XYZ file of C-alpha atoms in Angstrom:
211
model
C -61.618 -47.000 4.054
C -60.491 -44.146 6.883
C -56.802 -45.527 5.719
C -57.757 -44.187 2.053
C -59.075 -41.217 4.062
C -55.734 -40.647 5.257
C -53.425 -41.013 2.179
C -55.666 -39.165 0.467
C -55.279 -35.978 3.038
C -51.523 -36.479 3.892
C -50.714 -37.179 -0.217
C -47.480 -38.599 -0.743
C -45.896 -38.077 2.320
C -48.321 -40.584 3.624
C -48.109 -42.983 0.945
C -44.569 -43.303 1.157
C -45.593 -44.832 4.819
C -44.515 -41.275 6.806
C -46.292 -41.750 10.525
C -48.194 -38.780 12.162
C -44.852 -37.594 14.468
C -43.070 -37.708 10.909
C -45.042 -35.457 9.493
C -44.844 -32.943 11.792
C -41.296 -33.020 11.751
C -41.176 -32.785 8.726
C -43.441 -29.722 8.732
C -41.288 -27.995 11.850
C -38.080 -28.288 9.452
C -39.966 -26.678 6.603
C -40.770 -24.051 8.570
C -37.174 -23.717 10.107
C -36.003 -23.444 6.393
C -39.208 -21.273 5.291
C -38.020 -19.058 8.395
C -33.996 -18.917 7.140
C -34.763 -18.190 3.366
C -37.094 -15.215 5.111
C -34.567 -13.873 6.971
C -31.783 -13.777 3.935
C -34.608 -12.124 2.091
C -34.924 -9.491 5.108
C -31.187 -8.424 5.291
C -31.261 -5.121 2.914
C -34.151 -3.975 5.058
C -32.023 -5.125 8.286
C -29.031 -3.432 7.214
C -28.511 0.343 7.721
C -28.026 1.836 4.169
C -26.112 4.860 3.330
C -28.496 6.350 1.087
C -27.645 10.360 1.751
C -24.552 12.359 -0.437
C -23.044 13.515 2.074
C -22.089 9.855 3.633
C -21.004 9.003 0.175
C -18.906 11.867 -0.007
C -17.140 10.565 3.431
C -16.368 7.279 2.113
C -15.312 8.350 -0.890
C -12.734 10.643 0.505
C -11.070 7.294 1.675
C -10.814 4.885 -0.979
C -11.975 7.186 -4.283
C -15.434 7.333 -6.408
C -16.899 3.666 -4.967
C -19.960 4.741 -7.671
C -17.298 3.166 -10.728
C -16.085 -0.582 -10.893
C -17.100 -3.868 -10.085
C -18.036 -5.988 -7.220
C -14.350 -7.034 -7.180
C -13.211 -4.088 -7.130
C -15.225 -3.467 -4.266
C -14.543 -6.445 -2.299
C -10.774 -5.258 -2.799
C -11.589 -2.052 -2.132
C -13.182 -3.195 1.882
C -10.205 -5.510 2.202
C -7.685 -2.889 1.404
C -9.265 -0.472 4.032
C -9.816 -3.612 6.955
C -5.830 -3.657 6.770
C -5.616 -0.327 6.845
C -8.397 -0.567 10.023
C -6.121 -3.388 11.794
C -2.901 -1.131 11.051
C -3.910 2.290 12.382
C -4.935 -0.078 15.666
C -1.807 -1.192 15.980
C 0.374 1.704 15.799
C -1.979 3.240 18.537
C -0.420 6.997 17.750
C -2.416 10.420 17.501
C -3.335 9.939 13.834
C -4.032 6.555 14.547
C -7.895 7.499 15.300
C -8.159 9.572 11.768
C -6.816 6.827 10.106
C -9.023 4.448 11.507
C -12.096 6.549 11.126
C -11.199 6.857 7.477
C -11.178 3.079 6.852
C -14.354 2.529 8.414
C -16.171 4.799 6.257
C -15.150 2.737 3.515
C -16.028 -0.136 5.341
C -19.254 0.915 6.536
C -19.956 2.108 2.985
C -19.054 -1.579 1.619
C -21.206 -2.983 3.808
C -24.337 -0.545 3.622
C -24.250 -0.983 -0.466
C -27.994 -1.911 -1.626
C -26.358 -4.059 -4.618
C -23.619 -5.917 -2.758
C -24.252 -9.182 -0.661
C -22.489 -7.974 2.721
C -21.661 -11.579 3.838
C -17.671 -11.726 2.253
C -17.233 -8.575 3.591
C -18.510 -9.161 7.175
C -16.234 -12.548 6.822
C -13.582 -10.522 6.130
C -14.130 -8.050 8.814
C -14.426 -11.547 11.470
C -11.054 -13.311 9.725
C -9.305 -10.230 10.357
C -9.910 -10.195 13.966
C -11.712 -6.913 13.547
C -14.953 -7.373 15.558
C -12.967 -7.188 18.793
C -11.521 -3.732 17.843
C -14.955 -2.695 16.824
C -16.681 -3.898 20.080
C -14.026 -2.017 22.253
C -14.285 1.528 19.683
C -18.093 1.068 20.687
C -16.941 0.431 24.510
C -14.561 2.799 24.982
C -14.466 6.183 26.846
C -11.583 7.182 26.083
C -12.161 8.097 22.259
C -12.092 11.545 21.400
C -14.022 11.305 17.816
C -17.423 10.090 18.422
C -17.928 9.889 15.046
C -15.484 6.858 15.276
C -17.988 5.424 17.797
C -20.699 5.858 15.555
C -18.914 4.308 12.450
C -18.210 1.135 14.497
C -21.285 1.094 15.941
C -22.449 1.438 12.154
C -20.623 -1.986 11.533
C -21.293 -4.185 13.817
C -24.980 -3.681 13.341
C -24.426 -4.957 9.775
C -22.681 -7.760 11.083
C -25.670 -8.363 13.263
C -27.648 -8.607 10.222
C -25.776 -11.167 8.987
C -25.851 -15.374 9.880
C -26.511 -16.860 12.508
C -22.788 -17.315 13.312
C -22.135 -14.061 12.298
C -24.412 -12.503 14.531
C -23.133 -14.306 17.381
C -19.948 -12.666 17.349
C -21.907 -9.006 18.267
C -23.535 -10.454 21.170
C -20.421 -9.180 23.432
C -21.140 -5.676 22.179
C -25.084 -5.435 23.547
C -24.287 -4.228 27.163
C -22.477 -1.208 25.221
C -25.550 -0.549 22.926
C -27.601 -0.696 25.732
C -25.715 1.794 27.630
C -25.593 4.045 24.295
C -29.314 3.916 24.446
C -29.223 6.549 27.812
C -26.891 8.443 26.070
C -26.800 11.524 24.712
C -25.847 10.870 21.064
C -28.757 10.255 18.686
C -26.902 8.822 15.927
C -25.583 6.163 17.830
C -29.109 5.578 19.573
C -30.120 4.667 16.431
C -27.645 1.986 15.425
C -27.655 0.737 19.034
C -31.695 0.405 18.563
C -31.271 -1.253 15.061
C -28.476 -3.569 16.547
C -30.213 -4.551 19.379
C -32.909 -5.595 17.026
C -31.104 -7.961 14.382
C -29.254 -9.590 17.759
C -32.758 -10.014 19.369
C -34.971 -10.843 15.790
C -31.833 -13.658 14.950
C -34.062 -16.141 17.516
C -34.931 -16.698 20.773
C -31.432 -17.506 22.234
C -29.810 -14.130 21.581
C -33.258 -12.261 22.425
C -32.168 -13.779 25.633
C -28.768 -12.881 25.949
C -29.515 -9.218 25.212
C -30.634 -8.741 28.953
């Protein structure tokens, strides 16, 4: 009788002979998944948008009317700029900084599109080797455009809002957010604020590793 009890509350799980410390295994990895499907569902709101003309206008100015073609196009259109990103570091001359401004506004503006998935384009960014150049943009005091700050800053806290894996590889860059945070820039406040918050709402381990 309190067996009947039982497979009548537990259901099928129960009939198919899981124990008690099944079950609620079972139920933590449900809610791990419940919790991951959440979060992809959360990443337009996570990511910072470029919703205003006049940072369409910017990006534009790089790459042409991003408003016309498809999402192939589009994809091209970031991976055509990332090379031009990577170049521009390279050569290291006095243009170099325009030049790599101008790519990131594309990229940025990729990335910050309400229709397009961001995740091939943040793998992109990550196969190129690009986070590292972005992290030391952010770092870096000896930048004269801090506009070029703010776009980088601008991308990595899209990456953030990425996977799990992809939001690891941003974790180097949260003792420079932090330190924007006293700053004097407001902009860049406010992506070092959203940044700090994908690292820290990816789970408990990189909440940690913020301080």
């Amino acid at each position: 009788f309190v067996a009947g009890k039982k497979k009548d509350r537990d259901g099928v799980k129960r009939i198919h002979g899981l124990n008690l410390r099944q079950a609620s295994s079972h139920r933590r990895q449900m809610h791990r998944e419940n919790g991951l499907r959440r979060r992809r569902d959360m990443l337009n709101k996570r990511r910072r948008i470029a919703p205003t003309s006049e940072e369409k206008k910017t990006a534009n100015g790089e790459s042409g009317n991003h408003d016309e073609g498809t999402i192939k196009d589009y994809i091209q259109m970031a991976n055509d700029a990332i090379q031009k990103f990577k170049k521009a570091v390279e050569e290291a001359s006095a243009e170099s900084q325009q030049q790599q401004l101008n790519a990131l506004k594309t990229i940025v503006y990729m990335l910050s599109r309400e229709d397009m998935d961001p995740e091939m384009i943040i793998d992109a960014i990550i196969n190129a080797g690009m986070v590292k150049n972005l992290i030391s943009l952010l770092e870096s005091r000896n930048t004269t455009s801090s506009e070029l700050q703010m776009q980088a800053a601008w991308c990595l806290t899209n990456i953030a809002s990425g996977t799990h894996a992809q939001t690891e590889l941003v974790l180097p860059a949260c003792p420079a957010f932090i330190q924007a945070l006293s700053g004097n820039n407001r902009k860049l406040k406010e992506h070092a604020v959203w940044a700090l918050g994908n690292i820290a709402g990816d789970s408990d381990e990189f909440r940690v590793g913020i301080y």
